Amino acid sequence: MEEAKLFVITYFAALLGVLPPGLVNMTVAKTCVKAGKKSGIYVASGASTIVLLQAFIAVLLAKYIFANPFVQNILLRAGLVIFLILGVYFFVMAKRKTGIEHKSHKANSNSVFKGMLIAALNVFPIPYFVAIAGALNVGVGLNYHWYRIITFAVAASMGTFTSLYLYVIFFNRIEGKTDTFAKYSNYFMAALMLILVIITLVRIYNA
């Protein structure tokens, strides 16, 4: 039951984290436009593979970071501030009119490797997953169980792939409605940050 809850929370955290227009999802979308949906799926698969590795790295980092109770206490509070700032940021961005900027991006036959390269260059998921792993108590202290770590990493990868696959399916439809898409994806992210703030507050209170 705990693993199921961990999977669901991590899955949606990853899914919503990739929804706002960014380097990886725009690469997927532009690949679809230039080379078709199949190439877009290959890019999404390559990117999701890297996210799987990034999630494992994040858990290992969380293990060492949160091993020290003092450091854990400081970082939980730092994470709380970061989640609050991100929540406000995404909420403000949702209020603004923002579209998806289009640039030429030539697709090639090595779409999987292109997806892996783009995802590897995008290092933000590592601290993002470190914060989530800490908030959910994954790989920290006595909860360092391999099945929880695998659940966390697989959920992060699958959530990322699902979000990128949505870009593959719907980008042609949302291409003319980028302002609305960006607005509501930012609202989703603001709501996610609020959930993570609540979880972190509970962990700080119980520490």
PDB file of C-alpha atoms in Angstrom:
ATOM      1  CA  MET A   1       0.000   0.000   0.000  1.00  0.00           C
ATOM      2  CA  GLU A   2       2.823   2.408   0.901  1.00  0.00           C
ATOM      3  CA  GLU A   3       4.614   1.555  -2.341  1.00  0.00           C
ATOM      4  CA  ALA A   4       1.412   2.231  -4.310  1.00  0.00           C
ATOM      5  CA  LYS A   5       1.057   5.662  -2.694  1.00  0.00           C
ATOM      6  CA  LEU A   6       4.726   6.364  -3.351  1.00  0.00           C
ATOM      7  CA  PHE A   7       4.327   5.359  -6.997  1.00  0.00           C
ATOM      8  CA  VAL A   8       1.230   7.524  -7.537  1.00  0.00           C
ATOM      9  CA  ILE A   9       2.699  10.646  -5.906  1.00  0.00           C
ATOM     10  CA  THR A  10       6.044  10.311  -7.688  1.00  0.00           C
ATOM     11  CA  TYR A  11       4.340   9.500 -11.002  1.00  0.00           C
ATOM     12  CA  PHE A  12       2.203  12.625 -10.942  1.00  0.00           C
ATOM     13  CA  ALA A  13       5.077  14.740  -9.601  1.00  0.00           C
ATOM     14  CA  ALA A  14       7.158  13.718 -12.620  1.00  0.00           C
ATOM     15  CA  LEU A  15       4.250  14.007 -15.049  1.00  0.00           C
ATOM     16  CA  LEU A  16       3.295  17.500 -13.911  1.00  0.00           C
ATOM     17  CA  GLY A  17       6.920  18.539 -13.621  1.00  0.00           C
ATOM     18  CA  VAL A  18       7.429  17.953 -17.356  1.00  0.00           C
ATOM     19  CA  LEU A  19       4.128  19.457 -18.536  1.00  0.00           C
ATOM     20  CA  PRO A  20       5.174  23.141 -18.596  1.00  0.00           C
ATOM     21  CA  PRO A  21       6.992  24.009 -21.852  1.00  0.00           C
ATOM     22  CA  GLY A  22      10.682  23.279 -21.468  1.00  0.00           C
ATOM     23  CA  LEU A  23      13.778  21.904 -23.189  1.00  0.00           C
ATOM     24  CA  VAL A  24      12.825  18.212 -23.275  1.00  0.00           C
ATOM     25  CA  ASN A  25       9.123  18.413 -24.072  1.00  0.00           C
ATOM     26  CA  MET A  26       9.644  21.073 -26.728  1.00  0.00           C
ATOM     27  CA  THR A  27      12.286  18.863 -28.334  1.00  0.00           C
ATOM     28  CA  VAL A  28       9.730  16.041 -28.422  1.00  0.00           C
ATOM     29  CA  ALA A  29       7.030  18.316 -29.844  1.00  0.00           C
ATOM     30  CA  LYS A  30       9.266  19.821 -32.510  1.00  0.00           C
ATOM     31  CA  THR A  31      10.536  16.381 -33.493  1.00  0.00           C
ATOM     32  CA  CYS A  32       6.919  15.315 -34.015  1.00  0.00           C
ATOM     33  CA  VAL A  33       6.316  18.318 -36.262  1.00  0.00           C
ATOM     34  CA  LYS A  34       9.498  17.774 -38.294  1.00  0.00           C
ATOM     35  CA  ALA A  35       9.825  13.977 -38.392  1.00  0.00           C
ATOM     36  CA  GLY A  36       6.505  12.508 -37.264  1.00  0.00           C
ATOM     37  CA  LYS A  37       5.050  10.987 -34.122  1.00  0.00           C
ATOM     38  CA  LYS A  38       7.229   7.869 -34.211  1.00  0.00           C
ATOM     39  CA  SER A  39      10.409   9.926 -33.943  1.00  0.00           C
ATOM     40  CA  GLY A  40       8.794  11.930 -31.136  1.00  0.00           C
ATOM     41  CA  ILE A  41       8.090   8.723 -29.216  1.00  0.00           C
ATOM     42  CA  TYR A  42      11.723   7.646 -29.658  1.00  0.00           C
ATOM     43  CA  VAL A  43      12.911  10.978 -28.241  1.00  0.00           C
ATOM     44  CA  ALA A  44      10.490  10.589 -25.315  1.00  0.00           C
ATOM     45  CA  SER A  45      11.766   7.051 -24.663  1.00  0.00           C
ATOM     46  CA  GLY A  46      15.394   8.174 -24.633  1.00  0.00           C
ATOM     47  CA  ALA A  47      14.631  11.078 -22.306  1.00  0.00           C
ATOM     48  CA  SER A  48      12.648   8.842 -19.923  1.00  0.00           C
ATOM     49  CA  THR A  49      15.565   6.403 -19.717  1.00  0.00           C
ATOM     50  CA  ILE A  50      17.833   9.203 -18.526  1.00  0.00           C
ATOM     51  CA  VAL A  51      15.198  10.320 -16.014  1.00  0.00           C
ATOM     52  CA  LEU A  52      15.223   6.774 -14.589  1.00  0.00           C
ATOM     53  CA  LEU A  53      18.959   7.143 -13.937  1.00  0.00           C
ATOM     54  CA  GLN A  54      18.516  10.695 -12.613  1.00  0.00           C
ATOM     55  CA  ALA A  55      15.911   9.470 -10.134  1.00  0.00           C
ATOM     56  CA  PHE A  56      18.300   6.767  -8.856  1.00  0.00           C
ATOM     57  CA  ILE A  57      21.037   9.377  -8.488  1.00  0.00           C
ATOM     58  CA  ALA A  58      18.612  11.638  -6.639  1.00  0.00           C
ATOM     59  CA  VAL A  59      17.786   8.893  -4.127  1.00  0.00           C
ATOM     60  CA  LEU A  60      21.477   8.176  -3.530  1.00  0.00           C
ATOM     61  CA  LEU A  61      22.112  11.871  -2.963  1.00  0.00           C
ATOM     62  CA  ALA A  62      19.138  12.034  -0.621  1.00  0.00           C
ATOM     63  CA  LYS A  63      20.588   9.088   1.326  1.00  0.00           C
ATOM     64  CA  TYR A  64      23.808  10.970   2.089  1.00  0.00           C
ATOM     65  CA  ILE A  65      22.219  14.397   2.423  1.00  0.00           C
ATOM     66  CA  PHE A  66      19.579  13.261   4.891  1.00  0.00           C
ATOM     67  CA  ALA A  67      21.824  10.865   6.864  1.00  0.00           C
ATOM     68  CA  ASN A  68      22.765  13.736   9.147  1.00  0.00           C
ATOM     69  CA  PRO A  69      19.729  14.847  11.227  1.00  0.00           C
ATOM     70  CA  PHE A  70      20.995  18.441  11.345  1.00  0.00           C
ATOM     71  CA  VAL A  71      21.524  18.556   7.583  1.00  0.00           C
ATOM     72  CA  GLN A  72      18.140  16.864   7.084  1.00  0.00           C
ATOM     73  CA  ASN A  73      16.450  19.499   9.217  1.00  0.00           C
ATOM     74  CA  ILE A  74      18.127  22.349   7.340  1.00  0.00           C
ATOM     75  CA  LEU A  75      17.389  20.880   3.916  1.00  0.00           C
ATOM     76  CA  LEU A  76      13.773  20.145   4.731  1.00  0.00           C
ATOM     77  CA  ARG A  77      13.350  23.811   5.587  1.00  0.00           C
ATOM     78  CA  ALA A  78      15.280  24.818   2.488  1.00  0.00           C
ATOM     79  CA  GLY A  79      13.068  22.507   0.430  1.00  0.00           C
ATOM     80  CA  LEU A  80      10.002  24.079   2.005  1.00  0.00           C
ATOM     81  CA  VAL A  81      11.185  27.532   0.926  1.00  0.00           C
ATOM     82  CA  ILE A  82      12.019  26.263  -2.571  1.00  0.00           C
ATOM     83  CA  PHE A  83       8.591  24.635  -2.964  1.00  0.00           C
ATOM     84  CA  LEU A  84       6.920  27.839  -1.766  1.00  0.00           C
ATOM     85  CA  ILE A  85       8.928  29.970  -4.195  1.00  0.00           C
ATOM     86  CA  LEU A  86       8.237  27.574  -7.072  1.00  0.00           C
ATOM     87  CA  GLY A  87       4.545  27.487  -6.150  1.00  0.00           C
ATOM     88  CA  VAL A  88       4.334  31.282  -6.256  1.00  0.00           C
ATOM     89  CA  TYR A  89       6.376  31.357  -9.467  1.00  0.00           C
ATOM     90  CA  PHE A  90       4.132  28.888 -11.294  1.00  0.00           C
ATOM     91  CA  PHE A  91       1.023  30.657 -10.016  1.00  0.00           C
ATOM     92  CA  VAL A  92       2.305  34.016 -11.261  1.00  0.00           C
ATOM     93  CA  MET A  93       3.311  32.477 -14.592  1.00  0.00           C
ATOM     94  CA  ALA A  94      -0.196  31.026 -14.924  1.00  0.00           C
ATOM     95  CA  LYS A  95      -1.584  34.558 -14.644  1.00  0.00           C
ATOM     96  CA  ARG A  96       0.666  35.826 -17.416  1.00  0.00           C
ATOM     97  CA  LYS A  97       0.221  35.270 -21.123  1.00  0.00           C
ATOM     98  CA  THR A  98       2.971  32.942 -22.195  1.00  0.00           C
ATOM     99  CA  GLY A  99       3.201  30.964 -25.378  1.00  0.00           C
ATOM    100  CA  ILE A 100       5.471  28.292 -26.757  1.00  0.00           C
ATOM    101  CA  GLU A 101       8.331  29.704 -28.773  1.00  0.00           C
ATOM    102  CA  HIS A 102       8.904  27.886 -32.051  1.00  0.00           C
ATOM    103  CA  LYS A 103      12.357  27.375 -33.513  1.00  0.00           C
ATOM    104  CA  SER A 104      13.622  25.142 -36.246  1.00  0.00           C
ATOM    105  CA  HIS A 105      14.824  21.811 -34.880  1.00  0.00           C
ATOM    106  CA  LYS A 106      15.905  19.161 -37.372  1.00  0.00           C
ATOM    107  CA  ALA A 107      15.088  15.597 -36.365  1.00  0.00           C
ATOM    108  CA  ASN A 108      17.343  12.669 -37.260  1.00  0.00           C
ATOM    109  CA  SER A 109      17.312   8.868 -37.196  1.00  0.00           C
ATOM    110  CA  ASN A 110      19.038   8.751 -33.794  1.00  0.00           C
ATOM    111  CA  SER A 111      15.986  10.083 -31.988  1.00  0.00           C
ATOM    112  CA  VAL A 112      16.469   7.884 -28.914  1.00  0.00           C
ATOM    113  CA  PHE A 113      20.020   9.146 -28.408  1.00  0.00           C
ATOM    114  CA  LYS A 114      18.884  12.698 -29.031  1.00  0.00           C
ATOM    115  CA  GLY A 115      16.292  12.308 -26.291  1.00  0.00           C
ATOM    116  CA  MET A 116      18.921  10.887 -23.944  1.00  0.00           C
ATOM    117  CA  LEU A 117      21.310  13.755 -24.699  1.00  0.00           C
ATOM    118  CA  ILE A 118      18.683  16.461 -24.208  1.00  0.00           C
ATOM    119  CA  ALA A 119      17.534  14.878 -20.918  1.00  0.00           C
ATOM    120  CA  ALA A 120      21.142  14.538 -19.711  1.00  0.00           C
ATOM    121  CA  LEU A 121      21.710  18.248 -20.379  1.00  0.00           C
ATOM    122  CA  ASN A 122      18.590  19.046 -18.378  1.00  0.00           C
ATOM    123  CA  VAL A 123      19.970  18.623 -14.825  1.00  0.00           C
ATOM    124  CA  PHE A 124      17.007  20.223 -13.025  1.00  0.00           C
ATOM    125  CA  PRO A 125      15.235  16.863 -12.415  1.00  0.00           C
ATOM    126  CA  ILE A 126      18.018  15.711 -10.058  1.00  0.00           C
ATOM    127  CA  PRO A 127      17.533  18.369  -7.323  1.00  0.00           C
ATOM    128  CA  TYR A 128      13.793  18.185  -8.025  1.00  0.00           C
ATOM    129  CA  PHE A 129      13.741  14.440  -7.309  1.00  0.00           C
ATOM    130  CA  VAL A 130      16.117  14.839  -4.367  1.00  0.00           C
ATOM    131  CA  ALA A 131      13.592  17.205  -2.792  1.00  0.00           C
ATOM    132  CA  ILE A 132      10.700  14.842  -3.562  1.00  0.00           C
ATOM    133  CA  ALA A 133      12.624  11.801  -2.264  1.00  0.00           C
ATOM    134  CA  GLY A 134      13.338  13.704   0.937  1.00  0.00           C
ATOM    135  CA  ALA A 135       9.742  14.826   1.296  1.00  0.00           C
ATOM    136  CA  LEU A 136       8.472  11.272   0.735  1.00  0.00           C
ATOM    137  CA  ASN A 137      11.200   9.735   2.892  1.00  0.00           C
ATOM    138  CA  VAL A 138      12.568   7.550   0.092  1.00  0.00           C
ATOM    139  CA  GLY A 139      16.065   6.143   0.586  1.00  0.00           C
ATOM    140  CA  VAL A 140      16.420   8.059   3.834  1.00  0.00           C
ATOM    141  CA  GLY A 141      17.401   6.567   7.200  1.00  0.00           C
ATOM    142  CA  LEU A 142      15.726   3.246   7.977  1.00  0.00           C
ATOM    143  CA  ASN A 143      13.554   3.467   4.869  1.00  0.00           C
ATOM    144  CA  TYR A 144      16.458   2.651   2.531  1.00  0.00           C
ATOM    145  CA  HIS A 145      14.729  -0.304   0.865  1.00  0.00           C
ATOM    146  CA  TRP A 146      15.544  -1.289  -2.688  1.00  0.00           C
ATOM    147  CA  TYR A 147      11.909  -1.855  -3.665  1.00  0.00           C
ATOM    148  CA  ARG A 148      10.948   1.675  -2.590  1.00  0.00           C
ATOM    149  CA  ILE A 149      13.873   3.109  -4.541  1.00  0.00           C
ATOM    150  CA  ILE A 150      12.966   1.112  -7.659  1.00  0.00           C
ATOM    151  CA  THR A 151       9.315   2.153  -7.273  1.00  0.00           C
ATOM    152  CA  PHE A 152      10.377   5.792  -6.999  1.00  0.00           C
ATOM    153  CA  ALA A 153      12.692   5.674 -10.038  1.00  0.00           C
ATOM    154  CA  VAL A 154      10.265   3.740 -12.251  1.00  0.00           C
ATOM    155  CA  ALA A 155       7.395   6.064 -11.329  1.00  0.00           C
ATOM    156  CA  ALA A 156       9.555   9.110 -12.135  1.00  0.00           C
ATOM    157  CA  SER A 157      10.497   7.645 -15.516  1.00  0.00           C
ATOM    158  CA  MET A 158       6.945   6.567 -16.381  1.00  0.00           C
ATOM    159  CA  GLY A 159       5.483   9.900 -15.298  1.00  0.00           C
ATOM    160  CA  THR A 160       7.989  11.686 -17.506  1.00  0.00           C
ATOM    161  CA  PHE A 161       7.247   9.427 -20.471  1.00  0.00           C
ATOM    162  CA  THR A 162       3.487   9.897 -20.037  1.00  0.00           C
ATOM    163  CA  SER A 163       3.861  13.672 -20.072  1.00  0.00           C
ATOM    164  CA  LEU A 164       6.118  13.569 -23.130  1.00  0.00           C
ATOM    165  CA  TYR A 165       3.748  11.158 -24.879  1.00  0.00           C
ATOM    166  CA  LEU A 166       0.934  13.640 -24.323  1.00  0.00           C
ATOM    167  CA  TYR A 167       3.035  16.150 -26.234  1.00  0.00           C
ATOM    168  CA  VAL A 168       3.393  13.619 -29.038  1.00  0.00           C
ATOM    169  CA  ILE A 169      -0.364  13.060 -29.228  1.00  0.00           C
ATOM    170  CA  PHE A 170      -1.726  16.519 -28.642  1.00  0.00           C
ATOM    171  CA  PHE A 171       0.904  18.987 -29.800  1.00  0.00           C
ATOM    172  CA  ASN A 172      -0.681  19.509 -33.209  1.00  0.00           C
ATOM    173  CA  ARG A 173      -3.955  20.314 -31.449  1.00  0.00           C
ATOM    174  CA  ILE A 174      -2.508  22.631 -28.810  1.00  0.00           C
ATOM    175  CA  GLU A 175      -0.072  24.333 -31.173  1.00  0.00           C
ATOM    176  CA  GLY A 176      -2.563  27.142 -31.753  1.00  0.00           C
ATOM    177  CA  LYS A 177      -3.597  27.333 -28.090  1.00  0.00           C
ATOM    178  CA  THR A 178      -0.237  27.605 -26.393  1.00  0.00           C
ATOM    179  CA  ASP A 179      -1.276  30.412 -24.050  1.00  0.00           C
ATOM    180  CA  THR A 180      -4.101  28.340 -22.555  1.00  0.00           C
ATOM    181  CA  PHE A 181      -1.909  25.245 -22.338  1.00  0.00           C
ATOM    182  CA  ALA A 182       0.924  27.082 -20.585  1.00  0.00           C
ATOM    183  CA  LYS A 183      -1.551  28.713 -18.198  1.00  0.00           C
ATOM    184  CA  TYR A 184      -3.168  25.510 -16.954  1.00  0.00           C
ATOM    185  CA  SER A 185       0.063  23.504 -16.865  1.00  0.00           C
ATOM    186  CA  ASN A 186       1.480  26.194 -14.586  1.00  0.00           C
ATOM    187  CA  TYR A 187      -1.625  25.960 -12.371  1.00  0.00           C
ATOM    188  CA  PHE A 188      -0.991  22.205 -12.123  1.00  0.00           C
ATOM    189  CA  MET A 189       2.603  22.852 -11.066  1.00  0.00           C
ATOM    190  CA  ALA A 190       1.499  25.407  -8.462  1.00  0.00           C
ATOM    191  CA  ALA A 191      -0.909  22.827  -7.014  1.00  0.00           C
ATOM    192  CA  LEU A 192       1.847  20.197  -6.955  1.00  0.00           C
ATOM    193  CA  MET A 193       4.160  22.573  -5.085  1.00  0.00           C
ATOM    194  CA  LEU A 194       1.391  23.155  -2.532  1.00  0.00           C
ATOM    195  CA  ILE A 195       1.098  19.393  -1.963  1.00  0.00           C
ATOM    196  CA  LEU A 196       4.875  19.102  -1.518  1.00  0.00           C
ATOM    197  CA  VAL A 197       4.820  22.044   0.916  1.00  0.00           C
ATOM    198  CA  ILE A 198       2.203  20.251   3.027  1.00  0.00           C
ATOM    199  CA  ILE A 199       4.169  16.970   2.972  1.00  0.00           C
ATOM    200  CA  THR A 200       7.387  18.780   3.927  1.00  0.00           C
ATOM    201  CA  LEU A 201       5.647  20.643   6.771  1.00  0.00           C
ATOM    202  CA  VAL A 202       4.412  17.313   8.140  1.00  0.00           C
ATOM    203  CA  ARG A 203       7.940  15.867   7.971  1.00  0.00           C
ATOM    204  CA  ILE A 204       9.409  18.921   9.726  1.00  0.00           C
ATOM    205  CA  TYR A 205       6.745  18.688  12.444  1.00  0.00           C
ATOM    206  CA  ASN A 206       7.436  14.974  12.973  1.00  0.00           C
ATOM    207  CA  ALA A 207      11.224  15.308  12.848  1.00  0.00           C
TER     208      ALA A 207
END
